[in-house]
Coordinates of C-alpha atoms in Angstrom, one line a residue:
M13 CA 85.6 137.4 75.1
G14 CA 85.4 134.7 77.8
S15 CA 84.0 132.2 75.3
R16 CA 84.9 128.6 76.1
A17 CA 85.3 128.0 72.3
S18 CA 88.1 130.6 72.0
S19 CA 90.1 128.9 74.8
L20 CA 90.1 125.4 73.4
L21 CA 93.3 123.5 73.5
R22 CA 95.4 123.3 70.3
E23 CA 96.6 119.9 69.2
E24 CA 100.3 120.9 69.7
E25 CA 99.5 122.0 73.3
I26 CA 98.0 118.6 73.9
E27 CA 101.1 116.9 72.6
E28 CA 103.4 119.0 74.7
I29 CA 101.3 118.3 77.8
K30 CA 101.3 114.6 77.0
K31 CA 105.1 114.6 76.8
E32 CA 105.5 116.6 80.0
T33 CA 102.9 114.8 82.2
G34 CA 102.4 111.3 80.7
F35 CA 98.6 111.8 80.4
S36 CA 96.9 110.4 77.3
H37 CA 95.1 112.6 74.8
S38 CA 91.7 111.6 76.1
Q39 CA 92.7 112.2 79.8
I40 CA 94.0 115.7 78.9
T41 CA 90.8 116.6 77.1
R42 CA 88.7 115.3 79.9
L43 CA 90.7 117.2 82.5
Y44 CA 90.6 120.3 80.3
S45 CA 86.8 120.1 80.5
R46 CA 86.9 119.8 84.3
F47 CA 89.4 122.7 84.4
T48 CA 87.1 124.9 82.4
S49 CA 84.1 124.0 84.5
L50 CA 86.0 125.1 87.6
D51 CA 87.2 128.3 85.9
K52 CA 84.3 130.5 87.1
G53 CA 86.0 133.7 85.9
E54 CA 86.3 132.1 82.4
N55 CA 89.8 133.6 82.1
G56 CA 91.8 130.4 81.5
T57 CA 93.1 130.2 85.1
L58 CA 92.0 128.9 88.4
S59 CA 92.1 130.7 91.7
R60 CA 92.3 129.2 95.2
E61 CA 88.6 129.9 95.5
D62 CA 87.9 127.8 92.4
F63 CA 89.7 124.9 94.0
Q64 CA 87.9 125.4 97.3
R65 CA 84.6 124.7 95.5
I66 CA 85.8 121.1 94.8
P67 CA 83.9 119.0 97.4
E68 CA 86.7 116.5 97.9
L69 CA 89.2 119.2 98.7
A70 CA 86.7 121.1 100.9
I71 CA 86.3 118.1 103.2
N72 CA 90.0 117.0 103.1
P73 CA 91.8 118.1 106.2
L74 CA 94.9 118.8 104.1
G75 CA 92.8 120.5 101.3
D76 CA 94.4 123.9 101.8
R77 CA 97.9 122.3 101.6
I78 CA 97.0 120.4 98.5
I79 CA 95.5 123.6 96.9
N80 CA 98.7 125.5 97.8
A81 CA 100.7 122.9 95.9
F82 CA 99.0 124.0 92.6
F83 CA 100.3 127.6 93.0
P84 CA 103.9 128.6 92.4
E85 CA 105.4 130.8 95.1
G86 CA 103.8 134.2 95.1
E87 CA 101.2 133.3 92.5
D88 CA 97.4 133.4 93.0
Q89 CA 96.3 131.9 89.7
V90 CA 97.3 128.6 87.9
N91 CA 96.8 128.0 84.2
F92 CA 95.9 124.6 82.6
R93 CA 99.5 123.6 82.1
G94 CA 100.4 124.2 85.7
F95 CA 97.2 122.4 86.8
M96 CA 98.2 119.4 84.7
R97 CA 101.8 119.4 86.0
T98 CA 100.5 119.2 89.6
L99 CA 97.9 116.5 88.8
A100 CA 100.6 114.4 87.1
H101 CA 102.1 113.7 90.5
F102 CA 99.0 111.6 91.2
R103 CA 99.0 109.7 87.9
P104 CA 99.4 106.0 88.6
I105 CA 102.8 104.6 87.4
E106 CA 102.3 102.2 84.5
D107 CA 104.6 99.1 84.3
H108 CA 106.1 100.3 81.0
E109 CA 107.1 103.6 82.7
K110 CA 109.2 101.9 85.4
S111 CA 111.9 100.6 82.9
K112 CA 112.4 103.9 81.1
D113 CA 115.7 105.2 79.8
P114 CA 117.9 106.4 82.8
E115 CA 119.0 109.4 80.7
A116 CA 115.4 110.6 80.3
T117 CA 114.0 113.2 82.7
E118 CA 112.2 111.7 85.7
P119 CA 108.5 111.6 85.2
L120 CA 106.4 113.8 87.4
N121 CA 104.6 110.7 88.8
S122 CA 107.9 108.9 89.7
R123 CA 108.3 107.6 93.3
N124 CA 110.8 110.3 94.0
N125 CA 108.6 113.2 92.7
K126 CA 105.6 111.8 94.6
L127 CA 107.6 111.7 97.8
L128 CA 108.9 115.3 97.2
F129 CA 105.3 116.4 96.7
A130 CA 104.3 114.8 99.9
F131 CA 107.3 116.2 101.8
R132 CA 106.4 119.7 100.6
L133 CA 102.9 119.3 102.2
Y134 CA 104.6 119.0 105.6
D135 CA 107.4 121.6 104.9
L136 CA 105.2 124.6 105.6
D137 CA 108.0 127.2 105.6
R138 CA 109.7 125.6 102.6
D139 CA 113.1 125.4 104.3
D140 CA 113.7 121.8 103.1
K141 CA 113.1 120.2 106.4
I142 CA 110.2 119.3 108.6
S143 CA 110.4 120.6 112.1
R144 CA 108.5 119.4 115.1
D145 CA 106.2 122.5 114.9
E146 CA 105.4 121.9 111.2
L147 CA 104.7 118.2 111.9
L148 CA 102.4 119.2 114.8
Q149 CA 100.5 121.7 112.5
V150 CA 99.9 119.1 109.9
L151 CA 98.9 116.5 112.4
R152 CA 96.4 119.0 113.9
M153 CA 95.0 119.6 110.4
M154 CA 94.6 115.9 109.9
V155 CA 93.0 114.9 113.3
G156 CA 91.4 118.1 114.4
V157 CA 90.4 118.0 118.1
N158 CA 90.1 114.2 118.2
I159 CA 93.5 113.9 119.9
S160 CA 94.9 116.0 122.7
D161 CA 97.9 118.3 122.1
E162 CA 99.9 116.2 124.5
Q163 CA 99.2 113.0 122.4
L164 CA 100.0 114.9 119.2
G165 CA 103.3 116.2 120.7
S166 CA 104.2 112.6 121.7
I167 CA 103.5 111.4 118.1
A168 CA 105.5 114.3 116.6
D169 CA 108.4 113.6 119.0
R170 CA 108.5 109.9 118.3
T171 CA 108.2 110.5 114.5
I172 CA 111.2 112.9 114.5
Q173 CA 113.2 110.7 116.8
E174 CA 112.7 107.7 114.5
A175 CA 113.4 109.6 111.3
D176 CA 116.1 112.1 112.3
Q177 CA 119.5 110.5 111.4
N178 CA 121.7 113.6 111.6
G179 CA 120.6 114.8 115.0
D180 CA 119.2 118.2 113.9
R181 CA 115.7 117.4 115.4
C182 CA 114.1 117.8 111.9
I183 CA 113.3 115.5 109.0
S184 CA 115.2 116.2 105.8
F185 CA 114.0 115.0 102.5
S186 CA 116.5 112.1 102.4
E187 CA 115.4 111.1 105.9
F188 CA 111.7 111.3 104.8
I189 CA 112.6 109.0 101.9
K190 CA 114.3 106.5 104.2
V191 CA 111.3 106.4 106.5
L192 CA 109.0 105.7 103.6
E193 CA 111.2 103.3 101.7
K194 CA 108.9 100.3 102.5
V195 CA 105.6 102.2 101.8
D196 CA 103.9 101.8 98.5
V197 CA 103.8 105.5 97.7
E198 CA 103.0 104.8 94.1
Q199 CA 99.7 103.2 95.2
K200 CA 98.8 105.6 98.0
M201 CA 99.5 108.7 95.9
S202 CA 97.7 107.7 92.8
I203 CA 94.2 108.8 91.8
R204 CA 92.6 105.8 90.0
F205 CA 90.4 107.9 87.7
L206 CA 93.6 109.4 86.2
H207 CA 94.4 105.9 84.9

């Protein structure tokens, strides 16, 4: 019980994860090794505490928001498959993936899915819009006490004013996409070592 050997990935699981996430066989096995090293309880799942031990997330001002993205609503554990689905959002887009069959399901690392992932980092109450208050909370996480509340309020107001097209004083996902249409999201939301 709890033995790493008993929880090794089966070949068919690797193939299913490859199809779902676009990761290669070697990337999946490397990430599985990282997953098992993080799994301090040796139960085949990761808790929030397991993620908080990752130095890069511990120092990231949005670390808690990123960690939350790994957990489905109401869940406090994530298995390897869920871990891989979330990481797939950060997989760089290869040139051959850009010209895929339009009938195929959109890959997890597509521009749209990367933007949706980023949008959800800001949409704290999950109501499908970013309010001024939510924007302020995320800005505070990012800058800490380096900028006054008045300055942050001004940044939030200006951001919403520029993005809000329907006058509801919030940013919807379609408005979020519009604001970021000239930003190279694929580059900014890709982790190179996942290449």
